[in-house]
Amino acid sequence: MTGADITTQKRQRDSAIVNSWQIKADWGNDSITCDYRFLCWDDLIRAHWAPSLPHLIARAIPMYGWHLRHGLFKKFRAAGRGPYLSSILPMLYALTCLCISAAAVVVVAWMAQSLLGLWPVTIVLAAAAGVVLLQQAKKRGEQLNVWWILQTYMFLATWGRKPIPELNERAKTFAALIEQEQRADPVEEIVLVGHCVGSIVAVEIVSELYKLGSQLPKQQLTLVTLGQCIPYVSYAHDAHHFRRALSSIACTADTHWLDMGARADPLCFQQINPAEAEGIPLKPPGQPIKTTVRPYLMYGAAAYNALKKNKLRLHFQYLMSSDLLTAYDYFRLTTGPQPVREQHHD
């Protein structure tokens, strides 16, 4: 649709935490070469995931209680309906399934005892009914991505309560890598893209770059956050560590930060400024530059209606192509002939 011819070379594994490949894009009369670095940190989030569903629910119950006591759900509700529902629905689903299963066990036990009058048989039938229902609830939860959302939410809740040392070290490593590569082989523009939880990691990386006293001109660096869920961490009462990182980039005049989100995305805080959190005096105003992504314009009516039914797939649309050309184009954003600063500015 754009008329661009984009060629991706074979991926290389530079290290345990960095994959790279080169992209060549021809946009009519313009030819662009993009050195792409995929900064890996998924091993850290997996290390914090609960090993089983019972462990996950057991961990979630006290964390939800802590969030209720500190009014976090009230803040999420004010910030956006989608992210608020995404924060509470996994636990509501789990509790509802447990209640339904318990009620079914009672009903089966009552019916079996009334009809057969044999307690051993009654216990076996009731237990079997409970196991079958819980297995179906688990399977359906996987299909709906309920457990994935709850695992991710628990990771963010942990991050909001206290720093995660290994994540901080990874951000420092990435910042040093960016600085080192730019010194060794300078490029015209550096675009740091973070999607979903990665947007929070990207904030930490830019903050670490600033701490390094980087000689990298800020005019060369652009932070792009897609479908960000930053308030899940920044709104937490004890997230002073992250708010300092957020403040360091939000209050720097020459930081170029582009925040792109869709209201239809239930995991994105699109309606609020991600730089605004408790204790952050936002200077200068207008940081970041916010751009609305409209997935409903990317597809025909039938295709979009199908897309809406898979909320997780909709959440990843930022990184994918679409059927129709719109103002938002991830591939033009990252490999286009114009620098991101010229594509999106105040």
mmCIF file of C-alpha atoms in Angstrom:
data_model
loop_
_atom_site.group_PDB
_atom_site.id
_atom_site.type_symbol
_atom_site.label_atom_id
_atom_site.label_comp_id
_atom_site.label_asym_id
_atom_site.label_seq_id
_atom_site.Cartn_x
_atom_site.Cartn_y
_atom_site.Cartn_z
ATOM 1 C CA MET A 1 0.000 0.000 0.000
ATOM 2 C CA THR A 2 2.817 2.420 0.841
ATOM 3 C CA GLY A 3 4.821 1.407 -2.219
ATOM 4 C CA ALA A 4 7.808 0.576 -0.018
ATOM 5 C CA ASP A 5 10.070 -2.395 -0.690
ATOM 6 C CA ILE A 6 11.393 -3.608 2.682
ATOM 7 C CA THR A 7 14.025 -6.340 2.900
ATOM 8 C CA THR A 8 15.071 -7.921 6.185
ATOM 9 C CA GLN A 9 18.393 -9.682 6.446
ATOM 10 C CA LYS A 10 18.993 -12.797 8.522
ATOM 11 C CA ARG A 11 18.797 -12.317 12.270
ATOM 12 C CA GLN A 12 22.053 -12.496 14.228
ATOM 13 C CA ARG A 13 22.417 -13.280 17.909
ATOM 14 C CA ASP A 14 24.925 -10.718 19.151
ATOM 15 C CA SER A 15 24.704 -11.876 22.763
ATOM 16 C CA ALA A 16 22.364 -13.609 25.183
ATOM 17 C CA ILE A 17 20.313 -10.416 25.448
ATOM 18 C CA VAL A 18 20.670 -8.788 22.015
ATOM 19 C CA ASN A 19 19.478 -9.951 18.603
ATOM 20 C CA SER A 20 20.147 -7.846 15.507
ATOM 21 C CA TRP A 21 19.368 -7.641 11.831
ATOM 22 C CA GLN A 22 19.646 -5.052 9.102
ATOM 23 C CA ILE A 23 16.632 -3.701 7.252
ATOM 24 C CA LYS A 24 16.800 -2.047 3.850
ATOM 25 C CA ALA A 25 13.769 -0.035 2.786
ATOM 26 C CA ASP A 26 13.177 1.601 -0.566
ATOM 27 C CA TRP A 27 10.572 4.355 -0.417
ATOM 28 C CA GLY A 28 10.352 5.573 -3.985
ATOM 29 C CA ASN A 29 13.381 7.793 -4.456
ATOM 30 C CA ASP A 30 14.647 7.223 -0.909
ATOM 31 C CA SER A 31 16.679 4.216 0.258
ATOM 32 C CA ILE A 32 17.023 3.686 3.986
ATOM 33 C CA THR A 33 19.230 1.299 5.943
ATOM 34 C CA CYS A 34 18.126 0.509 9.477
ATOM 35 C CA ASP A 35 20.211 -1.414 12.007
ATOM 36 C CA TYR A 36 17.640 -3.139 14.190
ATOM 37 C CA ARG A 37 18.486 -4.276 17.727
ATOM 38 C CA PHE A 38 16.045 -6.403 19.696
ATOM 39 C CA LEU A 39 16.862 -5.933 23.379
ATOM 40 C CA CYS A 40 15.776 -9.056 25.259
ATOM 41 C CA TRP A 41 14.447 -8.930 28.793
ATOM 42 C CA ASP A 42 11.656 -11.524 28.617
ATOM 43 C CA ASP A 43 13.799 -13.928 30.668
ATOM 44 C CA LEU A 44 13.410 -11.563 33.639
ATOM 45 C CA ILE A 45 9.632 -11.436 33.517
ATOM 46 C CA ARG A 46 9.430 -15.214 33.068
ATOM 47 C CA ALA A 47 11.608 -15.652 36.160
ATOM 48 C CA HIS A 48 8.958 -13.786 38.166
ATOM 49 C CA TRP A 49 5.968 -15.672 36.774
ATOM 50 C CA ALA A 50 4.241 -18.106 39.102
ATOM 51 C CA PRO A 51 5.096 -21.728 38.215
ATOM 52 C CA SER A 52 1.472 -22.902 38.290
ATOM 53 C CA LEU A 53 -2.057 -21.559 38.357
ATOM 54 C CA PRO A 54 -2.637 -22.289 42.077
ATOM 55 C CA HIS A 55 0.618 -20.466 42.880
ATOM 56 C CA LEU A 56 -0.469 -17.540 40.714
ATOM 57 C CA ILE A 57 -3.835 -17.159 42.433
ATOM 58 C CA ALA A 58 -2.260 -17.574 45.871
ATOM 59 C CA ARG A 59 0.161 -14.738 45.070
ATOM 60 C CA ALA A 60 -2.512 -12.551 43.520
ATOM 61 C CA ILE A 61 -4.921 -12.527 46.465
ATOM 62 C CA PRO A 62 -2.676 -10.571 48.901
ATOM 63 C CA MET A 63 -1.468 -8.303 46.091
ATOM 64 C CA TYR A 64 -5.043 -7.421 45.164
ATOM 65 C CA GLY A 65 -5.719 -6.695 48.823
ATOM 66 C CA TRP A 66 -2.713 -4.352 48.912
ATOM 67 C CA HIS A 67 -3.975 -2.555 45.792
ATOM 68 C CA LEU A 68 -7.428 -2.155 47.302
ATOM 69 C CA ARG A 69 -5.998 -0.686 50.514
ATOM 70 C CA HIS A 70 -3.941 1.860 48.574
ATOM 71 C CA GLY A 71 -6.729 2.850 46.190
ATOM 72 C CA LEU A 72 -4.946 1.733 43.035
ATOM 73 C CA PHE A 73 -8.029 0.322 41.342
ATOM 74 C CA LYS A 74 -9.768 3.653 41.831
ATOM 75 C CA LYS A 75 -6.853 5.379 40.084
ATOM 76 C CA PHE A 76 -6.905 2.868 37.233
ATOM 77 C CA ARG A 77 -10.645 3.380 36.779
ATOM 78 C CA ALA A 78 -10.165 7.140 36.512
ATOM 79 C CA ALA A 79 -7.325 6.666 34.013
ATOM 80 C CA GLY A 80 -9.108 4.347 31.604
ATOM 81 C CA ARG A 81 -11.917 1.808 31.507
ATOM 82 C CA GLY A 82 -9.977 -0.797 29.518
ATOM 83 C CA PRO A 83 -6.855 -0.993 31.724
ATOM 84 C CA TYR A 84 -9.055 -0.882 34.841
ATOM 85 C CA LEU A 85 -11.125 -3.864 33.692
ATOM 86 C CA SER A 86 -7.976 -5.690 32.591
ATOM 87 C CA SER A 87 -6.589 -5.304 36.115
ATOM 88 C CA ILE A 88 -9.620 -6.740 37.941
ATOM 89 C CA LEU A 89 -11.196 -9.214 35.490
ATOM 90 C CA PRO A 90 -8.564 -11.992 35.828
ATOM 91 C CA MET A 91 -9.134 -12.292 39.558
ATOM 92 C CA LEU A 92 -12.902 -11.920 39.156
ATOM 93 C CA TYR A 93 -12.804 -14.717 36.576
ATOM 94 C CA ALA A 94 -10.798 -16.958 38.908
ATOM 95 C CA LEU A 95 -13.077 -16.320 41.884
ATOM 96 C CA THR A 96 -16.218 -16.799 39.787
ATOM 97 C CA CYS A 97 -14.929 -20.141 38.481
ATOM 98 C CA LEU A 98 -14.081 -21.267 42.007
ATOM 99 C CA CYS A 99 -17.539 -20.316 43.272
ATOM 100 C CA ILE A 100 -19.309 -22.042 40.371
ATOM 101 C CA SER A 101 -17.206 -25.173 40.841
ATOM 102 C CA ALA A 102 -17.874 -25.226 44.578
ATOM 103 C CA ALA A 103 -21.610 -24.804 44.007
ATOM 104 C CA ALA A 104 -21.577 -27.596 41.410
ATOM 105 C CA VAL A 105 -19.790 -29.916 43.857
ATOM 106 C CA VAL A 106 -22.475 -29.258 46.456
ATOM 107 C CA VAL A 107 -25.302 -29.869 43.967
ATOM 108 C CA VAL A 108 -23.742 -33.088 42.624
ATOM 109 C CA ALA A 109 -23.113 -34.343 46.157
ATOM 110 C CA TRP A 110 -26.699 -33.613 47.200
ATOM 111 C CA MET A 111 -28.166 -35.303 44.121
ATOM 112 C CA ALA A 112 -25.876 -38.332 44.373
ATOM 113 C CA GLN A 113 -26.603 -38.846 48.054
ATOM 114 C CA SER A 114 -30.336 -38.381 47.511
ATOM 115 C CA LEU A 115 -30.466 -40.910 44.664
ATOM 116 C CA LEU A 116 -27.837 -43.435 45.729
ATOM 117 C CA GLY A 117 -27.354 -42.955 49.444
ATOM 118 C CA LEU A 118 -23.734 -44.129 49.232
ATOM 119 C CA TRP A 119 -21.211 -41.681 50.653
ATOM 120 C CA PRO A 120 -18.142 -43.152 48.913
ATOM 121 C CA VAL A 121 -19.864 -42.842 45.533
ATOM 122 C CA THR A 122 -21.126 -39.366 46.410
ATOM 123 C CA ILE A 123 -17.611 -38.170 47.289
ATOM 124 C CA VAL A 124 -16.129 -39.582 44.081
ATOM 125 C CA LEU A 125 -18.835 -38.031 41.858
ATOM 126 C CA ALA A 126 -18.649 -34.651 43.590
ATOM 127 C CA ALA A 127 -14.850 -34.574 43.379
ATOM 128 C CA ALA A 128 -14.947 -35.580 39.712
ATOM 129 C CA ALA A 129 -17.429 -32.792 38.947
ATOM 130 C CA GLY A 130 -15.211 -30.235 40.681
ATOM 131 C CA VAL A 131 -12.063 -31.381 38.863
ATOM 132 C CA VAL A 132 -13.771 -31.349 35.451
ATOM 133 C CA LEU A 133 -15.192 -27.867 35.962
ATOM 134 C CA LEU A 134 -11.867 -26.439 37.202
ATOM 135 C CA GLN A 135 -10.019 -27.976 34.248
ATOM 136 C CA GLN A 136 -12.515 -26.423 31.846
ATOM 137 C CA ALA A 137 -12.200 -23.061 33.607
ATOM 138 C CA LYS A 138 -8.407 -23.235 33.325
ATOM 139 C CA LYS A 139 -8.584 -24.146 29.626
ATOM 140 C CA ARG A 140 -11.090 -21.389 28.880
ATOM 141 C CA GLY A 141 -8.940 -18.914 30.807
ATOM 142 C CA GLU A 142 -5.976 -19.822 28.620
ATOM 143 C CA GLN A 143 -8.068 -19.277 25.486
ATOM 144 C CA LEU A 144 -9.113 -15.850 26.778
ATOM 145 C CA ASN A 145 -5.516 -14.996 27.832
ATOM 146 C CA VAL A 146 -6.756 -14.457 31.384
ATOM 147 C CA TRP A 147 -3.750 -16.117 33.018
ATOM 148 C CA TRP A 148 -1.255 -14.319 30.770
ATOM 149 C CA ILE A 149 -2.806 -10.993 31.777
ATOM 150 C CA LEU A 150 -2.784 -11.937 35.463
ATOM 151 C CA GLN A 151 0.865 -13.066 35.322
ATOM 152 C CA THR A 152 1.835 -9.787 33.644
ATOM 153 C CA TYR A 153 -0.223 -7.733 36.076
ATOM 154 C CA MET A 154 1.421 -9.463 39.033
ATOM 155 C CA PHE A 155 4.868 -8.710 37.611
ATOM 156 C CA LEU A 156 3.955 -5.029 37.262
ATOM 157 C CA ALA A 157 2.454 -4.991 40.755
ATOM 158 C CA THR A 158 5.708 -6.377 42.140
ATOM 159 C CA TRP A 159 7.685 -3.758 40.212
ATOM 160 C CA GLY A 160 5.448 -1.025 41.611
ATOM 161 C CA ARG A 161 6.120 -2.067 45.197
ATOM 162 C CA LYS A 162 9.910 -2.218 44.977
ATOM 163 C CA PRO A 163 12.691 -2.071 42.384
ATOM 164 C CA ILE A 164 13.584 -5.303 40.608
ATOM 165 C CA PRO A 165 17.414 -5.302 40.812
ATOM 166 C CA GLU A 166 18.056 -7.546 37.824
ATOM 167 C CA LEU A 167 15.759 -5.402 35.670
ATOM 168 C CA ASN A 168 17.577 -2.251 36.725
ATOM 169 C CA GLU A 169 20.889 -3.885 35.831
ATOM 170 C CA ARG A 170 19.533 -4.929 32.441
ATOM 171 C CA ALA A 171 18.420 -1.348 31.737
ATOM 172 C CA LYS A 172 21.924 -0.117 32.627
ATOM 173 C CA THR A 173 23.437 -2.711 30.305
ATOM 174 C CA PHE A 174 21.183 -1.648 27.436
ATOM 175 C CA ALA A 175 21.944 2.038 28.017
ATOM 176 C CA ALA A 176 25.678 1.363 27.989
ATOM 177 C CA LEU A 177 25.289 -0.677 24.799
ATOM 178 C CA ILE A 178 23.452 2.146 23.023
ATOM 179 C CA GLU A 179 26.115 4.642 24.102
ATOM 180 C CA GLN A 180 28.953 2.332 23.068
ATOM 181 C CA GLU A 181 27.529 1.498 19.640
ATOM 182 C CA GLN A 182 26.800 5.125 18.823
ATOM 183 C CA ARG A 183 30.369 6.082 19.686
ATOM 184 C CA ALA A 184 31.820 3.237 17.614
ATOM 185 C CA ASP A 185 29.530 3.565 14.595
ATOM 186 C CA PRO A 186 27.419 6.743 14.705
ATOM 187 C CA VAL A 187 23.986 6.789 13.078
ATOM 188 C CA GLU A 188 21.731 9.716 12.230
ATOM 189 C CA GLU A 189 18.862 8.703 14.483
ATOM 190 C CA ILE A 190 18.289 6.303 17.371
ATOM 191 C CA VAL A 191 14.686 5.220 17.941
ATOM 192 C CA LEU A 192 14.015 3.270 21.133
ATOM 193 C CA VAL A 193 10.646 1.520 20.852
ATOM 194 C CA GLY A 194 8.864 -0.046 23.818
ATOM 195 C CA HIS A 195 5.559 -1.895 23.537
ATOM 196 C CA CYS A 196 3.261 -2.752 26.467
ATOM 197 C CA VAL A 197 5.463 -3.564 29.496
ATOM 198 C CA GLY A 198 8.435 -2.829 27.257
ATOM 199 C CA SER A 199 7.411 0.829 27.355
ATOM 200 C CA ILE A 200 8.244 0.867 31.069
ATOM 201 C CA VAL A 201 11.594 -0.811 30.405
ATOM 202 C CA ALA A 202 12.285 1.778 27.678
ATOM 203 C CA VAL A 203 11.707 4.609 30.180
ATOM 204 C CA GLU A 204 14.257 3.005 32.508
ATOM 205 C CA ILE A 205 16.782 2.691 29.654
ATOM 206 C CA VAL A 206 16.502 6.358 28.657
ATOM 207 C CA SER A 207 16.786 7.365 32.309
ATOM 208 C CA GLU A 208 19.973 5.301 32.607
ATOM 209 C CA LEU A 209 21.348 6.960 29.468
ATOM 210 C CA TYR A 210 20.844 10.336 31.134
ATOM 211 C CA LYS A 211 22.520 9.076 34.323
ATOM 212 C CA LEU A 212 25.555 8.031 32.302
ATOM 213 C CA GLY A 213 26.035 11.659 31.387
ATOM 214 C CA SER A 214 25.799 10.389 27.862
ATOM 215 C CA GLN A 215 27.519 12.415 25.171
ATOM 216 C CA LEU A 216 24.792 11.192 22.839
ATOM 217 C CA PRO A 217 22.934 14.306 21.649
ATOM 218 C CA LYS A 218 19.345 14.090 22.799
ATOM 219 C CA GLN A 219 18.306 15.357 19.371
ATOM 220 C CA GLN A 220 19.410 11.980 17.973
ATOM 221 C CA LEU A 221 17.329 9.927 20.393
ATOM 222 C CA THR A 222 13.584 9.351 20.188
ATOM 223 C CA LEU A 223 11.607 7.307 22.696
ATOM 224 C CA VAL A 224 8.481 5.687 21.249
ATOM 225 C CA THR A 225 6.001 3.988 23.572
ATOM 226 C CA LEU A 226 3.281 1.847 21.978
ATOM 227 C CA GLY A 227 0.234 0.607 23.874
ATOM 228 C CA GLN A 228 1.921 1.668 27.103
ATOM 229 C CA CYS A 229 0.784 0.522 30.545
ATOM 230 C CA ILE A 230 3.090 2.811 32.535
ATOM 231 C CA PRO A 231 0.515 3.770 35.236
ATOM 232 C CA TYR A 232 0.370 0.150 36.420
ATOM 233 C CA VAL A 233 3.780 0.908 37.935
ATOM 234 C CA SER A 234 3.941 4.703 38.246
ATOM 235 C CA TYR A 235 0.644 5.001 40.167
ATOM 236 C CA ALA A 236 1.776 2.573 42.880
ATOM 237 C CA HIS A 237 2.237 4.254 46.260
ATOM 238 C CA ASP A 238 5.776 2.903 46.727
ATOM 239 C CA ALA A 239 7.022 3.317 43.135
ATOM 240 C CA HIS A 240 9.343 6.204 44.031
ATOM 241 C CA HIS A 241 12.204 4.504 42.177
ATOM 242 C CA PHE A 242 10.319 4.398 38.891
ATOM 243 C CA ARG A 243 8.817 7.868 39.230
ATOM 244 C CA ARG A 244 12.356 9.266 39.533
ATOM 245 C CA ALA A 245 13.243 7.611 36.228
ATOM 246 C CA LEU A 246 10.031 8.873 34.645
ATOM 247 C CA SER A 247 10.608 12.387 35.918
ATOM 248 C CA SER A 248 14.182 12.474 34.601
ATOM 249 C CA ILE A 249 12.995 12.161 31.004
ATOM 250 C CA ALA A 250 9.567 13.810 31.238
ATOM 251 C CA CYS A 251 11.013 16.996 32.698
ATOM 252 C CA THR A 252 13.905 17.325 30.244
ATOM 253 C CA ALA A 253 13.075 19.891 27.581
ATOM 254 C CA ASP A 254 14.935 18.287 24.677
ATOM 255 C CA THR A 255 13.650 14.760 25.247
ATOM 256 C CA HIS A 256 11.688 13.606 22.218
ATOM 257 C CA TRP A 257 9.072 11.160 23.481
ATOM 258 C CA LEU A 258 6.266 9.931 21.270
ATOM 259 C CA ASP A 259 3.420 8.024 22.964
ATOM 260 C CA MET A 260 1.048 6.153 20.644
ATOM 261 C CA GLY A 261 -2.014 4.274 21.839
ATOM 262 C CA ALA A 262 -5.487 3.126 20.833
ATOM 263 C CA ARG A 263 -8.567 3.627 22.964
ATOM 264 C CA ALA A 264 -9.850 0.246 21.757
ATOM 265 C CA ASP A 265 -6.780 -1.430 23.302
ATOM 266 C CA PRO A 266 -7.863 -2.689 26.762
ATOM 267 C CA LEU A 267 -4.275 -2.881 28.032
ATOM 268 C CA CYS A 268 -3.260 0.659 27.059
ATOM 269 C CA PHE A 269 -3.661 3.822 29.140
ATOM 270 C CA GLN A 270 -4.394 5.873 26.037
ATOM 271 C CA GLN A 271 -6.566 8.507 27.688
ATOM 272 C CA ILE A 272 -3.977 9.885 30.106
ATOM 273 C CA ASN A 273 -0.504 11.361 29.910
ATOM 274 C CA PRO A 274 1.940 8.573 30.923
ATOM 275 C CA ALA A 275 4.387 11.158 32.242
ATOM 276 C CA GLU A 276 1.940 12.366 34.880
ATOM 277 C CA ALA A 277 2.149 10.532 38.172
ATOM 278 C CA GLU A 278 2.219 11.383 41.850
ATOM 279 C CA GLY A 279 5.044 13.710 42.717
ATOM 280 C CA ILE A 280 6.076 14.593 39.169
ATOM 281 C CA PRO A 281 5.916 18.307 38.320
ATOM 282 C CA LEU A 282 5.651 18.057 34.542
ATOM 283 C CA LYS A 283 8.038 20.523 32.925
ATOM 284 C CA PRO A 284 7.814 21.309 30.099
ATOM 285 C CA PRO A 285 4.120 20.755 29.360
ATOM 286 C CA GLY A 286 3.238 18.735 26.286
ATOM 287 C CA GLN A 287 5.623 15.903 27.132
ATOM 288 C CA PRO A 288 5.258 13.343 25.647
ATOM 289 C CA ILE A 289 3.719 13.977 22.230
ATOM 290 C CA LYS A 290 0.565 11.850 22.212
ATOM 291 C CA THR A 291 -0.804 10.296 19.040
ATOM 292 C CA THR A 292 -4.003 8.273 18.797
ATOM 293 C CA VAL A 293 -3.882 5.005 16.864
ATOM 294 C CA ARG A 294 -7.185 4.003 15.275
ATOM 295 C CA PRO A 295 -7.307 0.255 14.527
ATOM 296 C CA TYR A 296 -10.874 0.520 13.197
ATOM 297 C CA LEU A 297 -9.485 2.423 10.194
ATOM 298 C CA MET A 298 -6.923 -0.297 9.463
ATOM 299 C CA TYR A 299 -9.441 -2.941 8.378
ATOM 300 C CA GLY A 300 -12.829 -3.341 6.778
ATOM 301 C CA ALA A 301 -15.826 -3.683 9.102
ATOM 302 C CA ALA A 302 -15.946 -7.499 9.099
ATOM 303 C CA ALA A 303 -12.202 -7.915 9.667
ATOM 304 C CA TYR A 304 -12.152 -5.318 12.444
ATOM 305 C CA ASN A 305 -15.116 -6.906 14.228
ATOM 306 C CA ALA A 306 -13.201 -10.188 14.213
ATOM 307 C CA LEU A 307 -10.059 -8.435 15.477
ATOM 308 C CA LYS A 308 -11.936 -6.846 18.394
ATOM 309 C CA LYS A 309 -12.888 -10.272 19.723
ATOM 310 C CA ASN A 310 -9.230 -11.073 20.372
ATOM 311 C CA LYS A 311 -8.136 -8.331 22.757
ATOM 312 C CA LEU A 312 -4.562 -9.561 23.008
ATOM 313 C CA ARG A 313 -4.193 -9.615 19.231
ATOM 314 C CA LEU A 314 -5.581 -6.070 19.123
ATOM 315 C CA HIS A 315 -2.968 -5.059 21.692
ATOM 316 C CA PHE A 316 -0.185 -6.212 19.340
ATOM 317 C CA GLN A 317 -1.589 -4.462 16.261
ATOM 318 C CA TYR A 318 0.863 -1.587 16.801
ATOM 319 C CA LEU A 319 3.672 -3.860 15.589
ATOM 320 C CA MET A 320 1.825 -5.345 12.620
ATOM 321 C CA SER A 321 0.750 -4.423 9.135
ATOM 322 C CA SER A 322 -2.897 -3.746 8.280
ATOM 323 C CA ASP A 323 -5.264 -4.114 5.352
ATOM 324 C CA LEU A 324 -5.796 -0.386 4.892
ATOM 325 C CA LEU A 325 -3.353 2.518 4.942
ATOM 326 C CA THR A 326 -3.756 4.917 7.876
ATOM 327 C CA ALA A 327 -1.793 7.713 9.505
ATOM 328 C CA TYR A 328 -0.180 5.113 11.768
ATOM 329 C CA ASP A 329 2.326 2.847 10.029
ATOM 330 C CA TYR A 330 4.892 1.105 12.228
ATOM 331 C CA PHE A 331 7.135 0.317 9.275
ATOM 332 C CA ARG A 332 7.196 3.912 8.023
ATOM 333 C CA LEU A 333 7.760 5.063 11.597
ATOM 334 C CA THR A 334 10.850 2.892 12.068
ATOM 335 C CA THR A 335 12.263 2.587 8.516
ATOM 336 C CA GLY A 336 10.728 5.559 6.691
ATOM 337 C CA PRO A 337 12.662 8.248 4.821
ATOM 338 C CA GLN A 338 11.832 10.911 7.403
ATOM 339 C CA PRO A 339 13.283 10.908 10.931
ATOM 340 C CA VAL A 340 10.673 10.270 13.609
ATOM 341 C CA ARG A 341 11.116 13.844 14.851
ATOM 342 C CA GLU A 342 9.944 15.118 11.474
ATOM 343 C CA GLN A 343 7.108 12.591 11.200
ATOM 344 C CA HIS A 344 5.703 13.503 14.598
ATOM 345 C CA HIS A 345 6.340 16.805 16.302
ATOM 346 C CA ASP A 346 4.458 19.439 18.282
#
